[in-house]
Short mmCIF file of C-alpha atoms in Angstrom, two decimals:
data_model
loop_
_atom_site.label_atom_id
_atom_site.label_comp_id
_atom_site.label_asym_id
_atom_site.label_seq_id
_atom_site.Cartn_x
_atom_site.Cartn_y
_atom_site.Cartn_z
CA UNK T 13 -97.13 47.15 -118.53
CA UNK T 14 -93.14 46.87 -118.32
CA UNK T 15 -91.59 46.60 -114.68
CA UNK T 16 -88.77 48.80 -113.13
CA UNK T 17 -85.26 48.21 -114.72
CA UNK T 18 -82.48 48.93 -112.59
CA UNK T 19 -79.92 50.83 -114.68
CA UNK T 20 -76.73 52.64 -113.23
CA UNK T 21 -77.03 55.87 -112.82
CA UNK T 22 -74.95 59.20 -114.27
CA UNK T 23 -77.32 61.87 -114.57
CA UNK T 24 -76.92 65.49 -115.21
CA UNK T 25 -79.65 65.97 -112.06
CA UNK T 26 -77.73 68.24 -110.06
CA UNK T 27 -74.90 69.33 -112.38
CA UNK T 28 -73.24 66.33 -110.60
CA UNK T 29 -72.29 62.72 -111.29
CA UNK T 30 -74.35 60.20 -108.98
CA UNK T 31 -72.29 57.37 -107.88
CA UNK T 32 -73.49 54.48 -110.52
CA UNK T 33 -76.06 52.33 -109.06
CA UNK T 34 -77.85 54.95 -106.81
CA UNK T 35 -81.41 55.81 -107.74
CA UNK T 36 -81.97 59.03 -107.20
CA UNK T 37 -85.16 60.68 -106.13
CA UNK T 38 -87.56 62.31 -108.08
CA UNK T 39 -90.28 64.45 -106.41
CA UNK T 40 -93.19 64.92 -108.87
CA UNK T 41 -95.92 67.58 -108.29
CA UNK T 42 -98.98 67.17 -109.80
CA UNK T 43 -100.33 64.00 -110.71
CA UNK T 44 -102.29 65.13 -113.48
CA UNK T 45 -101.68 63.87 -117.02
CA UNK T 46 -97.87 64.96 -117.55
CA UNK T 47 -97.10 64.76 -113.71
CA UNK T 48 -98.83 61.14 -113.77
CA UNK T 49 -96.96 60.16 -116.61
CA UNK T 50 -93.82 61.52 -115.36
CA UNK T 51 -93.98 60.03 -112.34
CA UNK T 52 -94.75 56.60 -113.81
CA UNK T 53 -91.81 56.60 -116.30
CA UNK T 54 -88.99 58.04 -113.87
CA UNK T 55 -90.13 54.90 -111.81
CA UNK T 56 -89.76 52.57 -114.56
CA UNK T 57 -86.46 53.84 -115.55
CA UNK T 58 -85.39 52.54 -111.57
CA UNK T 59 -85.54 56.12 -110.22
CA UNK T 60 -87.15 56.32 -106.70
CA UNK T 61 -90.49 58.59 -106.96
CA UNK T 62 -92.47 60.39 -104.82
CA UNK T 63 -95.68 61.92 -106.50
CA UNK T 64 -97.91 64.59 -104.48
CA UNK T 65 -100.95 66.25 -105.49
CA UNK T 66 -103.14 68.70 -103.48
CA UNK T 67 -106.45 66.92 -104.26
CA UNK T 68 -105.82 63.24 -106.08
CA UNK T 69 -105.20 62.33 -109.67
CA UNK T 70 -108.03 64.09 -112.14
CA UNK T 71 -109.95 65.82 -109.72
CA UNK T 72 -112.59 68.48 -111.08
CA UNK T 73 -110.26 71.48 -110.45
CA UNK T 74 -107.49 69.71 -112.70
CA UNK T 75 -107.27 70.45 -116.44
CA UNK T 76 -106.53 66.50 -117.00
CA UNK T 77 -110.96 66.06 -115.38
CA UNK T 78 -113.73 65.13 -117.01
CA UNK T 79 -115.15 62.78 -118.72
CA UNK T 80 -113.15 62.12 -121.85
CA UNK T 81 -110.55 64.08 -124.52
CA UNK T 82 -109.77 63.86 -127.88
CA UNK T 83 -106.69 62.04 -129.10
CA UNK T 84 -105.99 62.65 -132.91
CA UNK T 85 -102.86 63.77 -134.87
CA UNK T 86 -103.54 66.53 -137.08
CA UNK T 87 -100.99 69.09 -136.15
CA UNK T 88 -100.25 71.20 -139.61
CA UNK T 89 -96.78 70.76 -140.14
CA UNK T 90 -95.62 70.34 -136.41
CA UNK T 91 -94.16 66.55 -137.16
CA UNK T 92 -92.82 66.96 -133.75
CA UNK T 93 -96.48 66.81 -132.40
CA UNK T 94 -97.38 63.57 -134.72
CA UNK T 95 -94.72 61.92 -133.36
CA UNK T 96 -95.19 62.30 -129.37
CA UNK T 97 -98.98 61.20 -130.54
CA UNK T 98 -97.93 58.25 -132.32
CA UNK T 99 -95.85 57.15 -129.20
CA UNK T 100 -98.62 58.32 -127.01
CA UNK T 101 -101.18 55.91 -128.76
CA UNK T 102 -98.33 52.65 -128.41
CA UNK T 103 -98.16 53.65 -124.01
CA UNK T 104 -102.06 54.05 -123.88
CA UNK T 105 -102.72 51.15 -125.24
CA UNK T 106 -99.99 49.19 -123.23
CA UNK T 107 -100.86 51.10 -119.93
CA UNK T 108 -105.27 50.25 -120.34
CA UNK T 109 -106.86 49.54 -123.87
CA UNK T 110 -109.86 50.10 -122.52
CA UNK T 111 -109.37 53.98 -121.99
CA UNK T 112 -109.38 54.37 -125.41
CA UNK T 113 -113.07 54.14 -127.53
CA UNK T 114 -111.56 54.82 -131.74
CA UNK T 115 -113.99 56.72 -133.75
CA UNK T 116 -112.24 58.34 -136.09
CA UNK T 117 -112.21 62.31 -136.08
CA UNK T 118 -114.11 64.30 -138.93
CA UNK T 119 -112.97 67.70 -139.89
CA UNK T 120 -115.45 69.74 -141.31
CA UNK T 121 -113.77 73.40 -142.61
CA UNK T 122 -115.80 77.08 -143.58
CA UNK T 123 -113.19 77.94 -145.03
CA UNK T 124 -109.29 77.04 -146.29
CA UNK T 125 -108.54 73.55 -145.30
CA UNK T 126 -104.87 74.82 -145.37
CA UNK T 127 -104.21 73.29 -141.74
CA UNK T 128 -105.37 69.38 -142.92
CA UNK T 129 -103.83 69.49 -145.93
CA UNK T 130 -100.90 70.64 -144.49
CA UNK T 131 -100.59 67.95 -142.16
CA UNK T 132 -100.94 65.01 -144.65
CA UNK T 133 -96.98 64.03 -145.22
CA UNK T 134 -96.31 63.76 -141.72
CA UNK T 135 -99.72 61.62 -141.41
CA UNK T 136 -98.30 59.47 -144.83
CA UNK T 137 -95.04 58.95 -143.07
CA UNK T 138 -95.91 58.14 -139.58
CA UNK T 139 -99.14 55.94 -140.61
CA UNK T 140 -102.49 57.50 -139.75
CA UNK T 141 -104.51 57.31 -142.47
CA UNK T 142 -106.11 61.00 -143.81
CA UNK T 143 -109.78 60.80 -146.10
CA UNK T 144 -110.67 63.60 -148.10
CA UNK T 145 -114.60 63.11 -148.34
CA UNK T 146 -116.68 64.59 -151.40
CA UNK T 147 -119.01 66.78 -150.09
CA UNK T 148 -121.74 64.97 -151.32
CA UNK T 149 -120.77 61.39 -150.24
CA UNK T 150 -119.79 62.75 -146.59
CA UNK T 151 -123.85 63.80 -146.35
CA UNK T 152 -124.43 60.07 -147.47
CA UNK T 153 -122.59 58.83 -144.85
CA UNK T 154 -123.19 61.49 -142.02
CA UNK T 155 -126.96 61.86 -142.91
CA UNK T 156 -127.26 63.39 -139.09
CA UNK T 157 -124.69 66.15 -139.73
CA UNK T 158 -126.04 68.97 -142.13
CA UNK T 159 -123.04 69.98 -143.70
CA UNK T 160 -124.18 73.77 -144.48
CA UNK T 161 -121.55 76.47 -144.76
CA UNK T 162 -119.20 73.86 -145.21
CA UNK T 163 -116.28 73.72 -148.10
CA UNK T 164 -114.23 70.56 -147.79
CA UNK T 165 -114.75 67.62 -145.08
CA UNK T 166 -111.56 65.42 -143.84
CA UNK T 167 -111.68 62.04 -142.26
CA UNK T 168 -108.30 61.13 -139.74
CA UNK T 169 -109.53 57.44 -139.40
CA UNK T 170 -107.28 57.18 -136.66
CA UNK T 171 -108.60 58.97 -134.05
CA UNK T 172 -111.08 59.22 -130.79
CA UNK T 173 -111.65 59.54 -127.22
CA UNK T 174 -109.59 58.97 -123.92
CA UNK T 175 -111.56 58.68 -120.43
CA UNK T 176 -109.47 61.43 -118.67
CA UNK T 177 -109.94 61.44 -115.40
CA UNK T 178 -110.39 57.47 -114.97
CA UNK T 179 -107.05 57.93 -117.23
CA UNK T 180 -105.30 60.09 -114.46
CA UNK T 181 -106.05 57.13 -111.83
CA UNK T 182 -104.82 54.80 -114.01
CA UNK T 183 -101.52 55.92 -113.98
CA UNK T 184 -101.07 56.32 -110.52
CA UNK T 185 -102.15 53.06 -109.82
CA UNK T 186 -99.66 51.65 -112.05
CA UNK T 187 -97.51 54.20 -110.82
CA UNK T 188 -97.73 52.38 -106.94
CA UNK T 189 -97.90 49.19 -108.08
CA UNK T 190 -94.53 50.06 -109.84
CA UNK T 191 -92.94 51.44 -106.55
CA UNK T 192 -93.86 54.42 -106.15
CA UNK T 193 -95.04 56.74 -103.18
CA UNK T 194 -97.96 58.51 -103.40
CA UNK T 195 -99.10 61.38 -101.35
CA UNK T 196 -102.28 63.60 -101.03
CA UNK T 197 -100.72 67.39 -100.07
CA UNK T 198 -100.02 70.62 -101.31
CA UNK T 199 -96.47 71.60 -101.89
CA UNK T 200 -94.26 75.19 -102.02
CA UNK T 201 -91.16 75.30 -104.18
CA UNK T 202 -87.95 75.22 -101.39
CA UNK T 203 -85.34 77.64 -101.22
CA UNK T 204 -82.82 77.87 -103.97
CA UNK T 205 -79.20 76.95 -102.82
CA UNK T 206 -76.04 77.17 -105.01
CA UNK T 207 -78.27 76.86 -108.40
CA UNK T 208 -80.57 73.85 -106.86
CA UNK T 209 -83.42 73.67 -104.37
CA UNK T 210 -82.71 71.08 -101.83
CA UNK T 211 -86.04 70.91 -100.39
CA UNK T 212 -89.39 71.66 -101.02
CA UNK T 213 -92.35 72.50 -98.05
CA UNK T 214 -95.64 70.63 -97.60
CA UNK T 215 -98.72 71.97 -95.82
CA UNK T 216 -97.76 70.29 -92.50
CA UNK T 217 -95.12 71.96 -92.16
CA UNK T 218 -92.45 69.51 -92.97
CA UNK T 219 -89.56 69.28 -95.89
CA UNK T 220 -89.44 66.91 -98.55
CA UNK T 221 -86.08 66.74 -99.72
CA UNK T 222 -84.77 65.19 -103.27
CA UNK T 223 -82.63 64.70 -106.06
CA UNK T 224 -84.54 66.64 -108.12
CA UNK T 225 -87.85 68.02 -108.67
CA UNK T 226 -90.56 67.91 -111.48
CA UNK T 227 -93.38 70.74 -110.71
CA UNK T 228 -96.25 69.26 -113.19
CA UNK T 229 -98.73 72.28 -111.87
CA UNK T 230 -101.15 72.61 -114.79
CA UNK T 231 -103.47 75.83 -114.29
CA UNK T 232 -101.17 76.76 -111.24
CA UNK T 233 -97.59 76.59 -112.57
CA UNK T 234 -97.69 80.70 -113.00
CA UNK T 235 -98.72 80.99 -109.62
CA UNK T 236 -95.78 78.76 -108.21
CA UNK T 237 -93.56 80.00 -110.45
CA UNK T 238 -94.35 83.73 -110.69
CA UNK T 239 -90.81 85.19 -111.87
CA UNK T 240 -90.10 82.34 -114.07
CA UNK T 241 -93.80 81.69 -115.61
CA UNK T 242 -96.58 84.17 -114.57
CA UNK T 243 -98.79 84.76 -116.81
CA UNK T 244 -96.83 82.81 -119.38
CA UNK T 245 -99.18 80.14 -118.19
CA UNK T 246 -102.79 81.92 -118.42
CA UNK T 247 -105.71 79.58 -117.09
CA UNK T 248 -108.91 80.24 -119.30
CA UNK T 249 -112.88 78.80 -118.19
CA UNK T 250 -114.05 76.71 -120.96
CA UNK T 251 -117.66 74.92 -120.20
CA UNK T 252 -118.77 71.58 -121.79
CA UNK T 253 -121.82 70.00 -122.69
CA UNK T 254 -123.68 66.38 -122.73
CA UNK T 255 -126.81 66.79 -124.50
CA UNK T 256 -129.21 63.26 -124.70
CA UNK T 257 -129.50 61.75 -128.00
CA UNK T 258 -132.86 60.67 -129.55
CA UNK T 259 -134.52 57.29 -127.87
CA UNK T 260 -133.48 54.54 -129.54
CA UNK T 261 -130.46 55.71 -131.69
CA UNK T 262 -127.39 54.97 -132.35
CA UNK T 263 -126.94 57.89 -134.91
CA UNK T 264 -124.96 59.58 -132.46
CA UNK T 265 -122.79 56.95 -131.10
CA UNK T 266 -119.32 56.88 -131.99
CA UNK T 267 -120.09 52.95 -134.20
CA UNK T 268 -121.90 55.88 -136.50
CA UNK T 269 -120.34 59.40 -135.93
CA UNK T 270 -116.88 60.33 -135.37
CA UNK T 271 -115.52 63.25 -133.15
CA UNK T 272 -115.97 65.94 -134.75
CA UNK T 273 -114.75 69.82 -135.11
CA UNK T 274 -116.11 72.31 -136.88
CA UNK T 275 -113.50 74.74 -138.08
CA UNK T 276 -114.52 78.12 -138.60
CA UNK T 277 -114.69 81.85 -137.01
CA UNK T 278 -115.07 79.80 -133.82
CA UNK T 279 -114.04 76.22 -133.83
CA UNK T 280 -116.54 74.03 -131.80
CA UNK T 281 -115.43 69.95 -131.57
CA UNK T 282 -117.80 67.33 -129.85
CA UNK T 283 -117.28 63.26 -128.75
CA UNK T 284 -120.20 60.75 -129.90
CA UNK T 285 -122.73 59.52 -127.01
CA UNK T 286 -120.20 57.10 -125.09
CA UNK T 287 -121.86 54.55 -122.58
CA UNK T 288 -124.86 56.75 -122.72
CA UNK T 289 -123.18 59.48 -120.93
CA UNK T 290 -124.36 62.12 -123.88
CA UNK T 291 -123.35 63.63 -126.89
CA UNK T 292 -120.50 66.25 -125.68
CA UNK T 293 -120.06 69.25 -127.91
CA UNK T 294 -117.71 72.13 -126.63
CA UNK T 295 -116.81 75.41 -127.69
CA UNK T 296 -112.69 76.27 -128.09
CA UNK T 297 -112.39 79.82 -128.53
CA UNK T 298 -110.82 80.76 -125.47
CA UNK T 299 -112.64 81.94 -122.53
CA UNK T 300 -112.16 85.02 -119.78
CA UNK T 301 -109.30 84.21 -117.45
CA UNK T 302 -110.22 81.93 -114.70
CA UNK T 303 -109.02 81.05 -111.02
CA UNK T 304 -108.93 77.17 -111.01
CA UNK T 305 -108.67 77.23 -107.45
CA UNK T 306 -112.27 79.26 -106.42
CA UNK T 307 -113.44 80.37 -109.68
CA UNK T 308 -117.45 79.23 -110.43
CA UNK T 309 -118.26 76.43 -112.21
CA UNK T 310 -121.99 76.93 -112.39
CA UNK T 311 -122.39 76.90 -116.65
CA UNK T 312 -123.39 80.03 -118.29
CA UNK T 313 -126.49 81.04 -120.07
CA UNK T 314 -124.48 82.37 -122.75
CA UNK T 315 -122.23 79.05 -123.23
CA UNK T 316 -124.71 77.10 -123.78
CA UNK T 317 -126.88 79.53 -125.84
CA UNK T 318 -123.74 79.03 -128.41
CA UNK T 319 -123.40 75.11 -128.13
CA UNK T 320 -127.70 75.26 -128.69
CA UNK T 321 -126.96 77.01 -131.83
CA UNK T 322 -124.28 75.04 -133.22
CA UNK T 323 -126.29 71.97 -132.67
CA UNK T 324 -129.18 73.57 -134.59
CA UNK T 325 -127.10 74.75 -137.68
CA UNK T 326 -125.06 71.32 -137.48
CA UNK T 327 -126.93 68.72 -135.60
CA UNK T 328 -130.60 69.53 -136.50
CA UNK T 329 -132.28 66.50 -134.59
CA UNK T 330 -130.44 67.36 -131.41
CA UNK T 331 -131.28 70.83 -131.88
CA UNK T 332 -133.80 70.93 -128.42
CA UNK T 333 -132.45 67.48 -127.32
CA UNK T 334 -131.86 68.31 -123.36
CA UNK T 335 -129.24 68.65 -121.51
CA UNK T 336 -127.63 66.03 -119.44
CA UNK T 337 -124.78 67.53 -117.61
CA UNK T 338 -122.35 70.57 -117.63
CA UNK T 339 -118.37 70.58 -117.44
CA UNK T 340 -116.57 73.89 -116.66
CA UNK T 341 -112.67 73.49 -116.47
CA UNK T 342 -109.79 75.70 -117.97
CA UNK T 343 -106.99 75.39 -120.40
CA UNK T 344 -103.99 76.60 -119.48
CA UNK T 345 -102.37 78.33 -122.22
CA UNK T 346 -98.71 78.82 -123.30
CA UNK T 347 -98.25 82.39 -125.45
CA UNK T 348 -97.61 80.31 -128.39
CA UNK T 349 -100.13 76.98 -127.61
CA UNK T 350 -96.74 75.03 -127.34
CA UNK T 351 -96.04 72.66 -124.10
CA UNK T 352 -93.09 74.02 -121.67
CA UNK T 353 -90.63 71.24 -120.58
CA UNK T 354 -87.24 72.77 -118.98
CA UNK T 355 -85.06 73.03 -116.33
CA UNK T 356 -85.82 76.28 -114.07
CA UNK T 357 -83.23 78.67 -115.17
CA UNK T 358 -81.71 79.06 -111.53
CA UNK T 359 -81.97 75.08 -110.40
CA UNK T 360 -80.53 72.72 -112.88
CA UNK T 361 -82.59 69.52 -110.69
CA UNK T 362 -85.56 71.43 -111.51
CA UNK T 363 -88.22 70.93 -114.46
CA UNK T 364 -91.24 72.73 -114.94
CA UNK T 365 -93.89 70.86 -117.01
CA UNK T 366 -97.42 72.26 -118.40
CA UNK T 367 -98.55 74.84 -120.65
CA UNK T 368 -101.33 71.99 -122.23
CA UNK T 369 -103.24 74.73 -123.91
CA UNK T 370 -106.33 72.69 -124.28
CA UNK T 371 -103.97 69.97 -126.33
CA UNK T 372 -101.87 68.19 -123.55
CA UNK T 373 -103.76 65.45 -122.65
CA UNK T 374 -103.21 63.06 -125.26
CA UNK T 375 -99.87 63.47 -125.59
CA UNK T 376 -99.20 62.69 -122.17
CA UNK T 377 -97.55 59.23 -122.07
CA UNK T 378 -95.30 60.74 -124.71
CA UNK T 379 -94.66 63.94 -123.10
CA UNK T 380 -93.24 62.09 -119.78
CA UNK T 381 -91.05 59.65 -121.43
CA UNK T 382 -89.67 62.60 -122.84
CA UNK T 383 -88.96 64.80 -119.14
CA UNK T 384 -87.90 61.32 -117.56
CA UNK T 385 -85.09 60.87 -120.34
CA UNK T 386 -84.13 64.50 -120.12
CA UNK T 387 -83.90 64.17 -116.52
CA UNK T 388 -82.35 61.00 -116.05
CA UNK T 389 -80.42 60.88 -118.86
CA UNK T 390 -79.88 64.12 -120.18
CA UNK T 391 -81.33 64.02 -123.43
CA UNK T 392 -82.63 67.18 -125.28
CA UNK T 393 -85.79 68.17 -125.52
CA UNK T 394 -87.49 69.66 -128.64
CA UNK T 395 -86.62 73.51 -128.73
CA UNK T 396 -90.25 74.50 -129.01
CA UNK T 397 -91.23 73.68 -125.91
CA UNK T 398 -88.04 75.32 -124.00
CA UNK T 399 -88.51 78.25 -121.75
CA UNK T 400 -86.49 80.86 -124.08
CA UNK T 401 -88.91 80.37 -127.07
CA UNK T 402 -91.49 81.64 -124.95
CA UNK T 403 -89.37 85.42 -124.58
CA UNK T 404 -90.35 85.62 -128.31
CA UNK T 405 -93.81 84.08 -128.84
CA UNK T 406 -96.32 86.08 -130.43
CA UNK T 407 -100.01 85.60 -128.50
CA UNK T 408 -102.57 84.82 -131.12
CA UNK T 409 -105.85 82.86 -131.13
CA UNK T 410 -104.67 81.22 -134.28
CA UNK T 411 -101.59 79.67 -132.69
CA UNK T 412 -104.10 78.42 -129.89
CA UNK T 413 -106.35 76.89 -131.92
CA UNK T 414 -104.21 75.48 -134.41
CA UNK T 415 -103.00 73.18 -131.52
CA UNK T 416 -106.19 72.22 -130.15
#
């Protein structure tokens, strides 16, 4: 698990020196997967934390809920991406092995496989093992998947599924076992004073003051931030499925079938039948814009409509197998599908963190290692996820689903 080092401290936080041996303190907000994570490493690196979230760690409104995501490392040529998952795969398993269930991930493609292929050196080099399966063999071995419509199939063997919100409550367990604080509230970003914001306001109407500040808001960071995010961060409803697998079969559990994603005009993925829970299958074209606050969660006719007919055309067995139980949650997107980690432009002790874009959860361990070392220690952080690429990103469903 690794315990709290005490380091001396000369930190950038507040444009300042700290005098060495002084733990500063770090409020986090949000203690979903990056504020969780966050939170968790600033303590371990002898920082004194505070986390705060409006409703608890993984609760339904959060983007990190649910049941379970995908963890694989397929990125095209973003290497940057491999590596945060490859680092993310050594702090899940230290943090709880048993979060993670490995099934492999099998990429099934309409059309050019440009995106897989693409991704293979930085796979090579960074060790996860990529499978280009013969058409014919892969209906061999997949006998349940009808592989119609379908030009080239792709095995990542290393690859599967992460119990997300049980995830979130991991961390901030080990978070206050650590030494941290946590609280239940909601928070306002404080006044800014001379470039920094002292302070920031809870519900009761008292002041938190810090350090420095991490604002780890998910679907709400435009909303707290409206002059420096807005709609920068755009909250979309996506709805997921559990359908029940046939009595008596493990064809669908993930010791036979891999996650999946079917890449085409619109890409669907799914997770095997874990623990019984059912056999997930979820569509990732981007949905209407959604309030993640109030907006309805009561699944749509339509949604599922779609995820009935892709289980007919690929799943043929399951094709009137019933359904178990409905998901609807949101991504929040970044214009280019690319995570945001930066300082607020007008208070250097303050980082905003999000933008998942239907991607972040996985990298998560990775992703805040990397905010507690540029916050601590000043180190950089990769250039696509800074605020100023975002003044040129081009909005495209491509660059969203390339990421996802």
């Amino acid at each position: 698990m690794g315990g709290v080092v005490a380091v001396p401290f000369a930190s950038p936080l507040n444009g300042l020196t700290l005098f060495a041996g002084t733990p500063p303190h770090v409020v986090v907000v949000g203690a979903g997967a990056f504020g969780g994570w966050t939170a968790l490493h600033l303590r371990r690196m002898g920082a004194r934390v505070t986390l705060l979230d409006a409703w608890g760690p993984g609760h339904t409104r959060a983007s990190s809920g649910g049941e379970t995501r995908v963890i694989r490392a397929i990125y095209g040529p973003d290497r940057v991406y491999v590596e945060l998952v490859k680092r993310s795969y050594e702090l899940w398993e230290a943090l709880d092995p048993s979060l993670y269930v490995e099934t492999g991930t099998l990429w099934m493609h309409r059309g050019d496989d440009a995106y897989v292929r693409s991704s293979a050196p930085a796979l090579h080099d960074l060790g996860f093992p990529l499978e280009q399966i013969p058409m014919a063999d892969a209906a061999k071995r997949y006998p349940q998947i009808s592989f119609k419509g379908v030009q080239s199939v792709w095995l990542e063997h290393r690859a599967g599924a992460l119990y997300a919100a049980r995830g979130c409550v991991t961390v901030r367990d080990a978070f206050v076992k650590a030494g941290g604080v946590y609280r239940t509230g909601h928070a306002t970003p404080g006044v800014l004073k001379d470039g920094a914001m002292p302070s920031l306001r809870l519900d009761d109407g008292t002041t938190l003051a810090a350090d420095a500040f991490v604002f780890a808001c998910g679907p709400w960071l435009g909303k707290v931030f409206p002059e420096v995010i807005g709609e920068r961060v755009h909250p979309t409803r996506q709805e997921v499925f559990y359908f029940g697998s046939p009595e008596g079969s493990e064809r669908y559990g993930p010791a036979q079938l891999p996650i999946w994603i079917d890449f085409g005009e619109r890409i669907f993925y799914g997770i095997p039948d874990l623990g019984g829970r059912g056999f997930k299958i979820s569509d990732d074209t981007r949905g209407e814009s959604f309030d993640p606050t109030s907006g309805d969660r009561t699944p749509s006719p339509a949604a599922i409509a779609r995820a009935r007919g892709l289980l007919a055309e690929r799943f043929p067995e399951l094709a009137t197998a019933p359904l178990l139980k409905a998901e609807v949650c949101q991504y929040e997107n970044s214009p280019d599908g690319n995570l945001i980690v930066d300082r607020h432009p007008a208070a250097k002790n303050v980082w905003l963190l999000g933008g998942g874009s239907g991607h972040g959860y996985k990298l998560s361990p990775a992703v805040g290692e990397l905010t507690a070392n540029a916050l601590l220690h000043g180190k950089d952080v990769p250039k696509l996820f800074t605020l100023a690429r975002l003044r040129e990103a081009v909005k495209t469903e491509t660059q969203f689903e390339r990421k996802d």
